[in-house]
XYZ file of C-alpha atoms in Angstrom:
601
model
C -81.710 -7.048 -15.864
C -80.688 -3.418 -15.248
C -77.740 -3.144 -17.633
C -77.251 0.582 -16.928
C -76.824 -0.093 -13.215
C -74.468 -2.984 -13.923
C -72.304 -0.902 -16.271
C -72.397 2.053 -13.878
C -70.927 -0.137 -11.104
C -68.041 -1.111 -13.381
C -67.533 2.507 -14.491
C -67.215 3.629 -10.878
C -64.782 0.754 -10.339
C -62.544 2.118 -13.120
C -62.733 5.689 -11.852
C -61.909 4.796 -8.247
C -58.355 3.614 -8.960
C -56.237 6.040 -6.938
C -55.857 3.935 -3.760
C -55.179 0.578 -5.354
C -51.607 -0.687 -5.167
C -52.018 -3.968 -7.041
C -54.139 -5.276 -9.899
C -55.377 -8.067 -7.610
C -57.299 -5.426 -5.635
C -59.041 -4.275 -8.826
C -59.944 -7.876 -9.755
C -61.249 -8.624 -6.262
C -63.567 -5.584 -6.430
C -64.701 -6.628 -9.896
C -65.459 -10.127 -8.617
C -67.351 -8.661 -5.649
C -69.612 -6.724 -8.032
C -70.331 -9.857 -10.085
C -70.963 -12.052 -7.033
C -73.425 -9.531 -5.579
C -75.161 -8.823 -8.904
C -75.741 -12.468 -9.786
C -75.704 -14.128 -6.349
C -72.604 -16.204 -7.223
C -70.505 -18.520 -5.074
C -67.227 -17.953 -6.870
C -65.745 -16.161 -9.910
C -62.491 -17.166 -11.637
C -60.500 -16.148 -14.697
C -58.555 -18.835 -16.567
C -55.797 -18.266 -19.122
C -54.723 -20.785 -21.778
C -51.119 -21.865 -21.300
C -51.102 -24.834 -23.673
C -53.303 -26.770 -26.018
C -56.655 -26.796 -24.143
C -54.695 -26.367 -20.876
C -55.737 -23.401 -18.728
C -54.220 -21.802 -15.625
C -56.430 -20.093 -13.043
C -54.902 -16.600 -12.800
C -57.499 -14.924 -10.571
C -60.249 -16.274 -8.351
C -62.426 -15.138 -5.490
C -61.594 -18.529 -3.965
C -57.892 -18.689 -2.993
C -57.923 -22.489 -3.122
C -58.636 -22.396 -6.853
C -56.100 -19.708 -7.794
C -52.981 -21.175 -9.442
C -54.675 -24.471 -10.404
C -54.515 -25.787 -13.953
C -57.205 -27.698 -15.907
C -58.018 -28.932 -19.372
C -61.031 -27.449 -21.186
C -62.170 -28.293 -24.688
C -64.516 -26.075 -26.701
C -65.588 -26.870 -30.248
C -66.816 -23.415 -31.154
C -64.073 -21.141 -32.537
C -66.021 -17.900 -32.306
C -64.660 -15.071 -30.192
C -67.317 -15.381 -27.485
C -68.590 -18.843 -26.527
C -70.977 -19.800 -23.785
C -70.542 -23.152 -22.084
C -72.934 -24.294 -19.372
C -72.827 -27.224 -17.001
C -74.559 -27.956 -13.706
C -73.662 -25.198 -11.274
C -70.983 -23.737 -13.572
C -70.977 -21.384 -16.495
C -68.046 -20.463 -18.726
C -67.731 -17.439 -20.953
C -64.840 -17.743 -23.379
C -62.857 -14.912 -24.877
C -60.586 -15.532 -27.858
C -58.645 -13.102 -30.038
C -55.921 -13.595 -32.610
C -53.344 -11.558 -30.677
C -53.814 -13.134 -27.245
C -54.390 -16.576 -25.693
C -57.881 -17.828 -24.948
C -59.379 -16.819 -21.613
C -62.315 -18.159 -19.627
C -64.587 -16.375 -17.192
C -66.041 -18.987 -14.836
C -69.115 -18.458 -12.672
C -70.167 -20.902 -9.964
C -73.727 -20.756 -8.720
C -76.007 -17.910 -9.791
C -79.204 -19.332 -11.222
C -79.942 -15.932 -12.715
C -77.110 -16.308 -15.195
C -78.315 -19.698 -16.344
C -81.665 -18.181 -17.273
C -80.107 -15.506 -19.496
C -79.865 -15.925 -23.237
C -76.592 -16.453 -25.025
C -76.776 -12.902 -26.370
C -77.161 -11.551 -22.845
C -74.320 -13.730 -21.582
C -72.152 -12.606 -24.494
C -72.837 -8.993 -23.457
C -71.782 -9.808 -19.868
C -68.677 -11.489 -21.241
C -67.807 -8.453 -23.355
C -68.328 -6.087 -20.421
C -66.289 -8.245 -17.993
C -63.373 -8.852 -20.339
C -63.391 -5.208 -21.429
C -63.160 -4.276 -17.740
C -60.418 -6.835 -17.219
C -58.236 -5.673 -20.109
C -58.849 -1.970 -19.544
C -58.147 -2.298 -15.844
C -54.988 -4.310 -16.566
C -53.862 -1.700 -19.089
C -54.273 1.063 -16.529
C -52.505 -1.005 -13.886
C -49.618 -1.930 -16.187
C -49.175 1.692 -17.202
C -49.164 2.697 -13.583
C -46.804 -0.062 -12.447
C -44.505 0.452 -15.416
C -44.280 4.131 -14.527
C -43.530 3.155 -10.915
C -40.865 0.667 -12.024
C -39.164 3.258 -14.208
C -39.181 5.588 -11.229
C -37.676 2.804 -9.126
C -35.072 2.287 -11.861
C -34.270 6.002 -11.769
C -33.870 5.911 -7.982
C -31.795 2.737 -8.227
C -29.440 4.239 -10.811
C -29.046 7.390 -8.735
C -28.294 5.403 -5.572
C -26.021 2.848 -7.234
C -23.622 5.468 -8.543
C -23.135 6.786 -5.015
C -22.122 3.334 -3.685
C -18.425 2.520 -3.752
C -18.463 -0.999 -2.330
C -19.153 -4.006 -4.545
C -21.150 -5.980 -1.961
C -23.375 -2.960 -1.270
C -24.061 -2.561 -5.001
C -25.163 -6.206 -5.246
C -27.293 -5.936 -2.092
C -29.067 -2.855 -3.474
C -29.551 -4.511 -6.851
C -31.125 -7.618 -5.329
C -33.421 -5.712 -2.975
C -34.676 -3.518 -5.840
C -35.527 -6.558 -7.961
C -37.424 -8.110 -5.039
C -39.388 -4.866 -4.564
C -40.192 -4.617 -8.263
C -41.110 -8.275 -8.768
C -41.935 -10.018 -5.485
C -43.477 -12.966 -7.376
C -40.244 -13.769 -9.232
C -37.504 -16.029 -7.931
C -34.093 -14.370 -8.375
C -30.585 -15.706 -7.808
C -27.208 -14.097 -8.299
C -24.618 -16.202 -10.099
C -21.240 -14.854 -8.988
C -17.563 -15.811 -8.664
C -16.317 -16.948 -5.263
C -14.809 -13.476 -4.654
C -18.041 -12.080 -3.244
C -19.367 -12.637 0.249
C -22.999 -11.482 0.484
C -25.536 -11.771 3.267
C -27.426 -15.027 3.866
C -30.696 -13.401 2.760
C -29.389 -13.085 -0.807
C -29.409 -16.388 -2.738
C -26.123 -16.845 -4.606
C -25.053 -19.652 -6.939
C -21.451 -20.443 -7.829
C -20.604 -19.100 -11.276
C -18.194 -21.878 -12.196
C -20.663 -24.628 -11.293
C -23.596 -22.932 -13.030
C -21.833 -22.382 -16.365
C -20.627 -25.984 -16.246
C -24.186 -27.220 -15.743
C -26.181 -24.945 -18.075
C -25.086 -24.012 -21.575
C -27.397 -20.971 -21.505
C -25.578 -19.628 -18.436
C -22.209 -20.080 -20.143
C -23.444 -18.312 -23.288
C -24.827 -15.386 -21.296
C -21.584 -14.995 -19.329
C -19.182 -15.377 -22.261
C -21.132 -13.258 -24.777
C -22.613 -10.753 -22.340
C -26.120 -11.189 -23.813
C -29.321 -12.235 -22.084
C -30.326 -15.859 -22.696
C -33.783 -17.370 -22.111
C -34.347 -21.028 -21.176
C -37.925 -22.367 -21.422
C -39.348 -25.023 -19.129
C -42.748 -26.522 -18.306
C -43.185 -24.206 -15.311
C -42.136 -20.927 -16.921
C -39.054 -19.142 -18.212
C -35.537 -18.970 -16.820
C -33.551 -15.973 -17.960
C -29.835 -15.378 -17.494
C -29.168 -11.654 -17.464
C -25.502 -10.513 -17.449
C -24.317 -8.100 -14.775
C -21.909 -6.351 -17.119
C -19.888 -3.169 -17.429
C -17.705 -1.842 -20.192
C -14.732 -3.964 -19.176
C -16.438 -7.304 -18.758
C -19.172 -9.472 -17.288
C -19.012 -9.797 -13.494
C -21.840 -12.249 -12.925
C -25.404 -13.184 -13.900
C -28.898 -12.728 -12.535
C -30.907 -15.941 -12.795
C -34.654 -15.144 -12.810
C -37.531 -17.643 -12.892
C -40.697 -16.144 -14.433
C -43.784 -18.336 -13.751
C -46.388 -18.889 -16.447
C -49.049 -16.742 -14.796
C -46.956 -13.557 -14.962
C -48.418 -11.020 -17.404
C -46.487 -8.856 -19.878
C -43.423 -11.088 -19.752
C -41.649 -9.011 -22.406
C -41.948 -5.868 -20.278
C -40.748 -7.780 -17.220
C -37.701 -9.121 -19.049
C -36.926 -5.683 -20.506
C -37.065 -4.045 -17.082
C -34.890 -6.737 -15.448
C -32.350 -6.252 -18.227
C -32.301 -2.492 -17.602
C -31.865 -3.030 -13.853
C -29.009 -5.486 -14.492
C -27.266 -3.014 -16.811
C -27.475 -0.275 -14.201
C -26.153 -2.698 -11.595
C -23.332 -3.872 -13.876
C -22.079 -0.342 -14.517
C -22.276 0.538 -10.835
C -20.524 -2.696 -9.864
C -17.723 -1.931 -12.312
C -17.361 1.587 -10.916
C -17.202 0.214 -7.380
C -14.704 -2.438 -8.471
C -12.492 0.169 -10.184
C -12.738 2.433 -7.147
C -11.764 -0.379 -4.794
C -8.935 -1.385 -7.148
C -7.663 2.187 -7.293
C -7.763 2.389 -3.499
C -5.941 -0.912 -3.295
C -3.334 0.283 -5.801
C -2.783 3.442 -3.761
C -2.442 1.346 -0.616
C -0.076 -1.027 -2.403
C 2.080 1.850 -3.629
C 2.142 3.297 -0.119
C 3.067 -0.128 1.236
C 5.857 -0.515 -1.330
C 7.204 2.960 -0.561
C 7.070 2.400 3.202
C 8.731 -0.983 2.801
C 11.450 0.423 0.537
C 12.235 3.223 2.997
C 12.339 0.808 5.908
C 14.565 -1.862 4.373
C 16.994 0.654 2.879
C 17.830 2.231 6.234
C 21.138 0.372 6.478
C 19.531 -2.614 8.165
C 21.463 -5.799 8.745
C 20.479 -8.736 6.532
C 18.738 -10.466 9.418
C 16.746 -7.329 10.255
C 15.781 -6.828 6.608
C 14.540 -10.390 6.221
C 12.772 -10.383 9.584
C 10.918 -7.218 8.600
C 10.019 -8.614 5.158
C 8.640 -11.867 6.592
C 6.385 -9.926 8.977
C 5.320 -7.594 6.168
C 4.337 -10.453 3.850
C 2.426 -12.277 6.589
C 0.430 -9.131 7.280
C -0.061 -7.930 3.682
C -1.286 -11.266 2.312
C -2.909 -12.669 5.479
C -0.518 -15.573 5.005
C -0.010 -18.411 7.478
C 3.683 -18.921 6.638
C 6.414 -16.945 4.859
C 10.067 -17.607 4.073
C 13.127 -16.512 2.094
C 15.621 -18.875 0.459
C 19.006 -18.298 -1.175
C 20.572 -20.515 -3.866
C 24.211 -21.536 -3.567
C 26.563 -21.988 -6.514
C 25.143 -25.507 -7.059
C 21.526 -24.244 -7.160
C 20.811 -25.825 -3.778
C 18.496 -23.763 -1.620
C 19.372 -22.523 1.852
C 16.699 -21.091 4.120
C 17.214 -17.792 5.888
C 16.702 -18.219 9.612
C 14.100 -15.426 9.801
C 11.550 -17.650 7.996
C 8.470 -18.774 9.946
C 8.372 -21.938 12.028
C 6.826 -24.273 9.434
C 9.854 -23.913 7.168
C 12.118 -25.065 10.009
C 10.278 -28.415 10.051
C 10.812 -31.515 7.936
C 7.273 -31.249 6.503
C 8.245 -28.137 4.566
C 10.902 -29.847 2.427
C 8.410 -31.187 -0.132
C 6.954 -27.706 -0.567
C 10.315 -25.983 -0.856
C 11.767 -28.549 -3.279
C 8.712 -28.184 -5.525
C 8.821 -24.381 -5.384
C 12.588 -24.220 -5.977
C 12.272 -26.416 -9.070
C 9.481 -24.258 -10.479
C 11.330 -21.035 -9.667
C 14.405 -22.205 -11.571
C 12.285 -23.429 -14.511
C 9.660 -20.717 -14.886
C 10.624 -17.957 -12.432
C 7.364 -17.834 -10.449
C 4.673 -19.849 -8.673
C 1.035 -18.805 -8.243
C -1.175 -21.789 -7.362
C -4.650 -21.914 -5.823
C -4.438 -25.548 -4.755
C -1.083 -27.331 -4.555
C -2.602 -30.644 -3.420
C -2.026 -32.388 -6.748
C 1.491 -31.023 -7.164
C 3.255 -32.497 -4.126
C 3.197 -35.865 -2.455
C 0.260 -36.490 -0.157
C -2.499 -34.143 0.963
C -1.169 -30.591 1.264
C -1.812 -28.824 4.571
C -1.109 -25.478 2.909
C -2.983 -25.334 -0.392
C -2.543 -21.737 -1.574
C 0.980 -20.718 -2.508
C 2.787 -17.760 -4.049
C 6.521 -17.723 -4.741
C 8.573 -14.998 -6.426
C 12.239 -15.179 -7.497
C 14.883 -12.862 -6.075
C 16.746 -11.597 -9.139
C 20.032 -9.684 -9.065
C 21.780 -8.695 -12.307
C 19.405 -10.971 -14.274
C 20.418 -13.934 -12.125
C 18.087 -15.802 -9.755
C 19.779 -15.716 -6.358
C 16.841 -17.027 -4.322
C 13.106 -16.754 -3.811
C 10.388 -15.750 -1.366
C 7.331 -17.869 -0.639
C 4.049 -17.425 1.264
C 1.482 -20.119 2.154
C -2.134 -20.302 3.300
C -4.104 -23.371 4.350
C -7.323 -22.444 2.495
C -7.330 -23.061 -1.281
C -7.529 -20.115 -3.696
C -6.757 -17.590 -0.948
C -4.428 -15.358 -2.959
C -5.470 -13.021 -5.767
C -3.503 -12.025 -8.833
C -3.239 -8.487 -7.415
C -1.602 -9.973 -4.318
C 0.856 -11.808 -6.551
C 1.784 -8.594 -8.401
C 2.242 -6.803 -5.067
C 4.463 -9.605 -3.824
C 6.599 -9.259 -6.964
C 7.156 -5.580 -6.162
C 7.928 -6.208 -2.502
C 10.391 -8.997 -3.280
C 12.055 -6.896 -5.970
C 12.694 -4.117 -3.441
C 13.752 -6.552 -0.741
C 16.194 -8.238 -3.142
C 17.907 -4.925 -3.788
C 18.069 -4.230 -0.069
C 19.266 -7.786 0.581
C 22.120 -7.568 -1.947
C 23.067 -4.115 -0.663
C 23.107 -5.426 2.897
C 25.235 -8.390 1.810
C 27.732 -6.100 0.092
C 27.815 -3.765 3.073
C 28.321 -6.630 5.504
C 31.012 -8.097 3.272
C 32.801 -4.753 3.244
C 32.397 -4.447 6.995
C 33.746 -7.963 7.374
C 36.717 -7.176 5.144
C 37.572 -4.206 7.335
C 37.631 -6.322 10.471
C 38.965 -9.561 8.950
C 42.511 -10.794 8.405
C 42.746 -11.474 4.630
C 44.942 -14.583 5.018
C 43.172 -16.562 7.736
C 39.661 -15.033 7.498
C 39.780 -14.685 11.261
C 39.106 -11.276 12.776
C 41.968 -8.777 12.921
C 43.707 -7.447 16.038
C 41.819 -4.132 16.094
C 38.373 -5.733 16.055
C 39.464 -8.345 18.579
C 40.573 -5.632 21.027
C 37.221 -3.861 20.615
C 35.309 -7.067 21.390
C 37.309 -7.663 24.581
C 36.871 -4.072 25.767
C 33.110 -4.233 25.074
C 32.841 -7.516 26.976
C 34.428 -5.874 30.035
C 31.597 -3.312 29.939
C 28.697 -5.727 29.390
C 29.643 -9.170 30.753
C 30.571 -10.617 34.135
C 33.464 -12.775 32.949
C 35.430 -13.936 29.922
C 38.450 -16.038 28.915
C 41.346 -15.234 26.569
C 43.454 -17.838 24.726
C 46.685 -16.787 23.001
C 48.075 -19.306 20.489
C 51.562 -19.416 18.988
C 52.740 -21.832 16.263
C 55.753 -23.764 17.556
C 58.941 -23.499 15.457
C 57.107 -21.519 12.765
C 60.355 -19.990 11.435
C 61.618 -23.501 10.772
C 58.461 -24.233 8.709
C 59.076 -21.144 6.588
C 62.776 -21.908 6.170
C 62.141 -25.556 5.297
C 59.038 -25.343 3.088
C 58.844 -21.675 2.150
C 56.492 -18.866 3.148
C 53.624 -20.120 0.974
C 53.490 -23.369 2.934
C 53.753 -21.327 6.110
C 50.691 -19.339 5.042
C 48.794 -22.589 4.311
C 49.629 -23.826 7.795
C 48.186 -20.645 9.320
C 45.033 -21.101 7.192
C 44.669 -24.718 8.418
C 45.067 -23.648 12.042
C 42.500 -20.862 11.563
C 40.006 -23.404 10.180
C 40.656 -25.662 13.192
C 39.959 -22.743 15.504
C 36.636 -21.953 13.786
C 35.593 -25.608 14.044
C 36.200 -25.669 17.793
C 34.547 -22.484 19.033
C 30.967 -21.243 19.315
C 29.321 -18.715 17.005
C 29.531 -16.017 19.659
C 33.246 -16.690 20.328
C 35.814 -14.573 18.500
C 38.900 -15.954 16.769
C 41.585 -13.517 15.546
C 45.022 -13.256 14.083
C 46.971 -11.606 16.858
C 49.991 -10.950 14.652
C 52.501 -13.006 12.605
C 52.157 -16.604 13.665
C 50.225 -15.706 16.830
C 46.460 -16.258 17.003
C 43.903 -15.522 19.709
C 40.502 -16.613 20.906
C 38.133 -14.721 23.187
C 35.325 -16.615 24.920
C 32.760 -14.130 26.330
C 30.858 -15.112 29.515
C 33.070 -18.210 29.909
C 35.202 -19.184 32.922
C 38.762 -20.520 33.065
C 37.838 -24.225 33.186
C 35.956 -24.185 29.867
C 38.634 -21.948 28.369
C 41.307 -24.543 29.209
C 39.159 -27.317 27.685
C 38.846 -25.356 24.428
C 42.618 -24.644 24.373
C 43.528 -28.301 24.925
C 41.068 -29.356 22.219
C 42.690 -26.981 19.750
C 46.222 -28.108 20.651
C 45.213 -31.706 19.985
C 43.290 -30.905 16.763
C 46.099 -28.800 15.260
C 48.613 -31.595 15.704
C 46.311 -33.962 13.780
C 44.951 -31.674 11.047
C 47.944 -29.729 9.719
C 50.132 -30.674 6.744
C 53.021 -30.505 7.259
C 52.191 -31.298 10.884
C 52.849 -28.532 13.396
C 52.076 -27.951 17.039
C 50.886 -24.911 18.935
C 51.324 -23.588 22.450
C 48.524 -21.806 24.295
C 48.384 -19.334 27.158
C 45.027 -18.966 28.922
C 43.809 -16.226 31.249
C 40.417 -15.078 32.445
C 38.753 -12.139 34.132
C 35.864 -11.855 36.523
C 33.835 -8.832 37.571
C 34.545 -9.744 41.188
C 38.124 -8.500 40.656
C 37.511 -4.755 40.548
C 40.955 -3.749 39.310
C 41.053 -6.155 36.353
C 41.388 -4.706 32.828
C 41.842 -5.866 29.220
C 45.531 -4.931 29.377
C 46.111 -7.120 32.435
C 44.110 -9.932 30.816
C 46.355 -9.815 27.717
C 49.524 -9.666 29.861
C 48.556 -12.719 31.907
C 47.709 -14.691 28.757
C 50.998 -13.631 27.149
C 52.960 -14.657 30.246
C 51.163 -18.011 30.262
C 52.007 -18.524 26.586
C 55.704 -17.961 27.188
C 55.555 -20.350 30.117
C 54.097 -23.015 27.769
C 56.976 -22.344 25.370
C 59.552 -22.655 28.136
C 57.960 -25.885 29.396
C 58.438 -27.656 26.056
C 55.751 -26.270 23.740
C 52.722 -28.184 22.337
C 50.776 -27.571 25.534
C 48.438 -25.256 27.434
C 49.672 -23.064 30.304
C 47.568 -21.120 32.837
C 48.654 -18.451 35.322
C 45.170 -17.659 36.654
C 44.526 -20.825 38.666
C 43.230 -18.765 41.572
C 40.427 -17.457 39.288
C 39.230 -20.909 38.192
């Protein structure tokens, strides 16, 4: 055999390494040289993975590659020759590495060689194998460090968390295409379908190693019959944000280097993820502050209570992507009353269970932040996610705001903190609006009867003449009121007026206006109402006053109306006709309704 030629072929194989991308290409060329030199059918390299159990790492026959078999050799020397019909094995064994077998199929030439010659072939082949692998590993390690450098450079320019994770995963797949990688992440992240993601909560519940890696922030290795599973933390300075779960099969070489590189990649990814998270949080905080400032400016522009609450409901729906939102106020007995600006669900009977539960928790612990309310209220909850924040004025809970979403765990803690700020500002605006409206009401209200005063009443009538097509005026006078004062005293007389005022409020619509006209005279204006309805209201009040006052009194009413069809009509004429009708009722015996505008009916 021409050993010089044989060795020269292998030497040229080592020197011609510039175009090879993978070690498999080097092995395939090495096998090609052996097959041609010895007229072989197939060449394989086996590696010991257990006691007498070998895994076929490389083979010129793809059907054999990856198979496992048991081999037993009695000789413990470094190089052992084992022959059987059609097959020949050359064994390599060293203290620092597992046993390896070089298998030849066919090749009668080899079977004719002496053991010394075969040992020389074995030494040459394994020397080629290890030297070639060393060169390849040095080359690939250099390439992987370069990839790590590029990854680190790119990661620190990415400011979105999902993009960081996408880049991290794709780099690992490029570095180690033979490894199976999964991300283990909280439910907060939504990555593409091409990236395999496991649920963090489920994984740490199932595997103690995953829990240890996440809680301690250290890599943990779990051995199995088909390789290693490593849990590598994706961590920054402030915490662990997830794990990379990597399966390393048994045939992978230099496992320590692989694990070390994956750990370095994960560290780079963890720092970049934290930077992106902090950047997104800072942007969100800026947006939240801008939202709070805009909201504060809007609701403090002397809005009415209804406008303030309407604006706040819309703001909360939009800011938290909520399905429902509402505001509630507690009365002196700690019973809740809903503000009408709340969304439609809270106007339904189904909402009562939610509101009762929230109100109880607000009064007991001042806040509610629940990802799934299903177990807290009766029956299956339609709306599972809930946030509720108390409205506090002068250290007293005066009410609360609540938002709902159908999907569980829809709200974040940052959303809850933002809601606290928004509700705090809205509470201040709400109390200011209440005080302002109370002051406005005091200005236009008679302090004894709590009906409107004469000035405001006149303004309403004049405005109605400008905006409406018709209206009806009722003037009311208490019969024999002087006799009440003389008999029972002025305090009783005042109580009678208060009782009559209450009767008036109970018998008119919200848009109608009741007023104290002066002394014992009262008035009602019914906008957009004709004479017939006006007379019905007046008769109802006459009857109700007689039944509801103590001591019992009666009233007389004068009714008049106006209509846009009468061009020359005016508020002054309307008042005069009503006054004339009132005096006619007095002259006709009191305790009755009189009308002088029958032709307008």
